[in-house]
Amino acid sequence: MPTPRINEAYENLTHFLTITVVEWIDIFTKREYFEAIAESLKFCRENKGLLLYEYVIMTNHLHLIVRAKEGFKLSQIISDFKKYTAREICKLLATDNRRYILNLLKNSFSKKEGYQNQLWQRENYAEPMTSGKFLDEKITYIYNNPVKKGFVAKSEDWLYSSARNRILGDHSILRVDDLEG
């Protein structure tokens, strides 16, 4: 059953995660926004114990299939990722003179008290991988997300998706880890 948070009992399992911008605002509409997300995922993968198996970065959310390496907590990695990317994206929005979006974030109904801007919804959609069939369904879902939205004709054409890694062997945006088993 899906949970809004990573259940501590399932912390060591591979998870399908959806991380969504508050109010579903289309913020990631320029290359530098996508790159900020990709760079942070890369940092988490290389320095924080994140195993990144599949991903897609859309204009207002991202889907990940991930797990934490032994000795790391997935919930902490994702929390750090969200905090860092919120700061970086808000800096980009200010530099880009997208004050109307900053204003939307500032006035978001889901804003956490004490925060100036709330980029991400507080809760994540987190589902532990319980079977190979379920994993295959989520991989297909990730690959087809940009196609379904009409952004590209083929999943591997979306620049910010692991479909490029798996289908084209293109690791120029992010490297992904091999799924075990």
mmCIF file of C-alpha atoms in Angstrom:
data_model
loop_
_atom_site.group_PDB
_atom_site.id
_atom_site.type_symbol
_atom_site.label_atom_id
_atom_site.label_comp_id
_atom_site.label_asym_id
_atom_site.label_seq_id
_atom_site.Cartn_x
_atom_site.Cartn_y
_atom_site.Cartn_z
ATOM 1 C CA MET A 1 0.000 0.000 0.000
ATOM 2 C CA PRO A 2 1.434 3.421 -0.905
ATOM 3 C CA THR A 3 2.437 5.696 1.921
ATOM 4 C CA PRO A 4 3.175 9.407 1.947
ATOM 5 C CA ARG A 5 6.442 8.761 3.762
ATOM 6 C CA ILE A 6 9.101 6.124 3.669
ATOM 7 C CA ASN A 7 8.037 3.645 6.321
ATOM 8 C CA GLU A 8 10.930 2.897 8.654
ATOM 9 C CA ALA A 9 10.118 -0.820 8.517
ATOM 10 C CA TYR A 10 10.762 -0.767 4.747
ATOM 11 C CA GLU A 11 13.652 1.730 4.791
ATOM 12 C CA ASN A 12 16.112 -0.785 3.273
ATOM 13 C CA LEU A 13 13.881 -1.756 0.346
ATOM 14 C CA THR A 14 13.932 -0.299 -3.137
ATOM 15 C CA HIS A 15 11.199 2.338 -3.468
ATOM 16 C CA PHE A 16 9.214 4.021 -6.180
ATOM 17 C CA LEU A 17 9.089 7.687 -5.139
ATOM 18 C CA THR A 18 7.193 10.638 -6.511
ATOM 19 C CA ILE A 19 8.376 14.050 -5.370
ATOM 20 C CA THR A 20 6.048 16.870 -6.414
ATOM 21 C CA VAL A 21 6.250 20.654 -6.534
ATOM 22 C CA VAL A 22 3.631 22.377 -4.359
ATOM 23 C CA GLU A 23 0.407 23.137 -6.206
ATOM 24 C CA TRP A 24 1.825 21.154 -9.158
ATOM 25 C CA ILE A 25 3.427 24.376 -10.463
ATOM 26 C CA ASP A 26 5.384 23.865 -13.702
ATOM 27 C CA ILE A 27 8.717 25.214 -12.505
ATOM 28 C CA PHE A 28 11.194 23.039 -14.370
ATOM 29 C CA THR A 29 10.687 24.592 -17.780
ATOM 30 C CA LYS A 30 14.270 25.578 -18.575
ATOM 31 C CA ARG A 31 17.407 23.499 -18.833
ATOM 32 C CA GLU A 32 19.063 25.014 -15.727
ATOM 33 C CA TYR A 33 16.177 23.882 -13.506
ATOM 34 C CA PHE A 34 16.393 20.310 -14.774
ATOM 35 C CA GLU A 35 20.169 20.409 -14.353
ATOM 36 C CA ALA A 36 19.894 21.591 -10.733
ATOM 37 C CA ILE A 37 17.739 18.552 -9.960
ATOM 38 C CA ALA A 38 20.032 16.199 -11.901
ATOM 39 C CA GLU A 39 23.163 17.586 -10.202
ATOM 40 C CA SER A 40 21.634 17.098 -6.774
ATOM 41 C CA LEU A 41 20.663 13.506 -7.597
ATOM 42 C CA LYS A 42 24.220 12.950 -8.828
ATOM 43 C CA PHE A 43 25.609 14.348 -5.560
ATOM 44 C CA CYS A 44 23.297 12.124 -3.496
ATOM 45 C CA ARG A 45 24.330 9.120 -5.575
ATOM 46 C CA GLU A 46 28.054 9.842 -5.236
ATOM 47 C CA ASN A 47 28.176 11.139 -1.649
ATOM 48 C CA LYS A 48 25.061 10.264 0.343
ATOM 49 C CA GLY A 49 24.517 6.570 -0.363
ATOM 50 C CA LEU A 50 21.698 6.844 -2.906
ATOM 51 C CA LEU A 51 21.286 3.988 -5.356
ATOM 52 C CA LEU A 52 19.477 5.505 -8.336
ATOM 53 C CA TYR A 53 17.963 2.847 -10.570
ATOM 54 C CA GLU A 54 15.425 4.784 -12.641
ATOM 55 C CA TYR A 55 14.281 8.392 -12.842
ATOM 56 C CA VAL A 56 12.329 10.935 -14.817
ATOM 57 C CA ILE A 57 12.326 14.662 -14.140
ATOM 58 C CA MET A 58 9.138 16.301 -15.363
ATOM 59 C CA THR A 59 8.111 19.976 -15.260
ATOM 60 C CA ASN A 60 6.517 19.761 -11.803
ATOM 61 C CA HIS A 61 7.497 16.428 -10.298
ATOM 62 C CA LEU A 62 9.959 13.596 -10.502
ATOM 63 C CA HIS A 63 9.674 9.848 -10.226
ATOM 64 C CA LEU A 64 12.516 7.768 -8.870
ATOM 65 C CA ILE A 65 13.229 4.117 -8.265
ATOM 66 C CA VAL A 66 15.822 4.246 -5.516
ATOM 67 C CA ARG A 67 17.297 2.574 -2.484
ATOM 68 C CA ALA A 68 19.833 3.604 0.146
ATOM 69 C CA LYS A 69 23.133 1.799 0.422
ATOM 70 C CA GLU A 70 23.737 -0.107 3.637
ATOM 71 C CA GLY A 71 24.429 2.293 6.497
ATOM 72 C CA PHE A 72 22.359 5.113 4.961
ATOM 73 C CA LYS A 73 18.701 6.065 5.399
ATOM 74 C CA LEU A 74 16.635 6.731 2.298
ATOM 75 C CA SER A 75 14.345 9.101 4.188
ATOM 76 C CA GLN A 76 17.328 11.255 5.223
ATOM 77 C CA ILE A 77 18.803 11.280 1.708
ATOM 78 C CA ILE A 78 15.478 12.433 0.244
ATOM 79 C CA SER A 79 15.028 15.045 2.965
ATOM 80 C CA ASP A 80 18.494 16.467 2.256
ATOM 81 C CA PHE A 81 17.819 16.374 -1.497
ATOM 82 C CA LYS A 82 14.568 18.302 -1.080
ATOM 83 C CA LYS A 83 16.093 20.941 1.204
ATOM 84 C CA TYR A 84 19.063 21.552 -1.068
ATOM 85 C CA THR A 85 17.103 21.618 -4.322
ATOM 86 C CA ALA A 86 14.496 23.947 -2.808
ATOM 87 C CA ARG A 87 17.217 26.491 -2.010
ATOM 88 C CA GLU A 88 18.891 26.116 -5.406
ATOM 89 C CA ILE A 89 15.681 26.307 -7.430
ATOM 90 C CA CYS A 90 14.501 29.364 -5.482
ATOM 91 C CA LYS A 91 17.844 31.049 -6.230
ATOM 92 C CA LEU A 92 17.375 30.258 -9.923
ATOM 93 C CA LEU A 93 13.823 31.595 -9.847
ATOM 94 C CA ALA A 94 15.035 34.856 -8.305
ATOM 95 C CA THR A 95 17.873 35.186 -10.830
ATOM 96 C CA ASP A 96 15.455 34.378 -13.644
ATOM 97 C CA ASN A 97 13.120 37.107 -12.389
ATOM 98 C CA ARG A 98 10.277 34.611 -11.971
ATOM 99 C CA ARG A 99 8.951 36.425 -8.915
ATOM 100 C CA TYR A 100 5.386 35.343 -9.619
ATOM 101 C CA ILE A 101 6.431 31.732 -9.036
ATOM 102 C CA LEU A 102 8.354 32.664 -5.898
ATOM 103 C CA ASN A 103 5.193 34.417 -4.730
ATOM 104 C CA LEU A 104 3.148 31.270 -5.392
ATOM 105 C CA LEU A 105 5.660 29.229 -3.394
ATOM 106 C CA LYS A 106 5.682 31.783 -0.594
ATOM 107 C CA ASN A 107 1.899 31.694 -0.312
ATOM 108 C CA SER A 108 1.461 27.961 -0.828
ATOM 109 C CA PHE A 109 -1.173 26.375 1.372
ATOM 110 C CA SER A 110 1.245 23.558 2.137
ATOM 111 C CA LYS A 111 4.051 25.870 3.271
ATOM 112 C CA LYS A 112 5.771 24.677 6.394
ATOM 113 C CA GLU A 113 5.908 27.301 9.127
ATOM 114 C CA GLY A 114 9.250 29.038 9.306
ATOM 115 C CA TYR A 115 10.035 28.451 5.639
ATOM 116 C CA GLN A 116 10.152 31.379 3.262
ATOM 117 C CA ASN A 117 9.381 29.271 0.208
ATOM 118 C CA GLN A 118 8.072 25.735 0.006
ATOM 119 C CA LEU A 119 9.164 24.168 -3.288
ATOM 120 C CA TRP A 120 8.236 20.546 -2.657
ATOM 121 C CA GLN A 121 5.087 19.066 -1.221
ATOM 122 C CA ARG A 122 5.908 17.957 2.309
ATOM 123 C CA GLU A 123 4.906 14.367 1.751
ATOM 124 C CA ASN A 124 6.380 12.046 -0.841
ATOM 125 C CA TYR A 125 4.491 9.291 -2.547
ATOM 126 C CA ALA A 126 6.595 6.294 -1.498
ATOM 127 C CA GLU A 127 5.915 2.711 -2.441
ATOM 128 C CA PRO A 128 8.267 -0.152 -1.572
ATOM 129 C CA MET A 129 9.001 -2.547 -4.421
ATOM 130 C CA THR A 130 7.364 -5.803 -3.457
ATOM 131 C CA SER A 131 7.640 -7.813 -6.671
ATOM 132 C CA GLY A 132 9.374 -7.924 -10.028
ATOM 133 C CA LYS A 133 6.033 -7.322 -11.751
ATOM 134 C CA PHE A 134 5.437 -4.172 -9.726
ATOM 135 C CA LEU A 135 8.971 -2.968 -10.484
ATOM 136 C CA ASP A 136 8.438 -3.527 -14.226
ATOM 137 C CA GLU A 137 5.142 -1.595 -14.077
ATOM 138 C CA LYS A 138 6.838 1.379 -12.406
ATOM 139 C CA ILE A 139 9.757 1.374 -14.865
ATOM 140 C CA THR A 140 7.272 1.423 -17.747
ATOM 141 C CA TYR A 141 5.373 4.223 -16.014
ATOM 142 C CA ILE A 142 8.569 6.278 -15.603
ATOM 143 C CA TYR A 143 9.596 5.772 -19.226
ATOM 144 C CA ASN A 144 6.136 6.611 -20.577
ATOM 145 C CA ASN A 145 5.505 9.701 -18.430
ATOM 146 C CA PRO A 146 6.988 12.266 -20.896
ATOM 147 C CA VAL A 147 5.382 10.452 -23.843
ATOM 148 C CA LYS A 148 1.961 10.476 -22.187
ATOM 149 C CA LYS A 149 2.339 14.222 -21.505
ATOM 150 C CA GLY A 150 3.097 14.774 -25.201
ATOM 151 C CA PHE A 151 6.609 16.117 -24.602
ATOM 152 C CA VAL A 152 8.269 13.478 -26.823
ATOM 153 C CA ALA A 153 7.270 10.690 -29.201
ATOM 154 C CA LYS A 154 9.618 8.076 -27.696
ATOM 155 C CA SER A 155 10.642 7.704 -24.057
ATOM 156 C CA GLU A 156 14.355 7.764 -24.854
ATOM 157 C CA ASP A 157 13.938 11.199 -26.463
ATOM 158 C CA TRP A 158 13.236 12.832 -23.078
ATOM 159 C CA LEU A 159 16.606 14.174 -21.962
ATOM 160 C CA TYR A 160 15.925 13.849 -18.223
ATOM 161 C CA SER A 161 14.960 10.192 -18.025
ATOM 162 C CA SER A 162 16.771 6.955 -17.314
ATOM 163 C CA ALA A 163 15.132 5.632 -20.485
ATOM 164 C CA ARG A 164 18.058 7.321 -22.276
ATOM 165 C CA ASN A 165 20.507 5.394 -20.103
ATOM 166 C CA ARG A 166 18.853 2.029 -20.631
ATOM 167 C CA ILE A 167 17.789 2.324 -24.280
ATOM 168 C CA LEU A 168 20.508 4.543 -25.794
ATOM 169 C CA GLY A 169 23.372 3.933 -23.365
ATOM 170 C CA ASP A 170 23.486 7.716 -22.818
ATOM 171 C CA HIS A 171 24.822 8.552 -19.359
ATOM 172 C CA SER A 172 25.514 12.231 -20.093
ATOM 173 C CA ILE A 173 22.875 13.583 -17.678
ATOM 174 C CA LEU A 174 23.002 11.059 -14.826
ATOM 175 C CA ARG A 175 24.468 7.642 -14.266
ATOM 176 C CA VAL A 176 22.101 5.001 -12.983
ATOM 177 C CA ASP A 177 22.837 1.935 -10.928
ATOM 178 C CA ASP A 178 22.168 -1.605 -12.088
ATOM 179 C CA LEU A 179 19.119 -3.251 -10.579
ATOM 180 C CA GLU A 180 20.024 -6.364 -8.616
ATOM 181 C CA GLY A 181 18.457 -9.663 -9.452
#
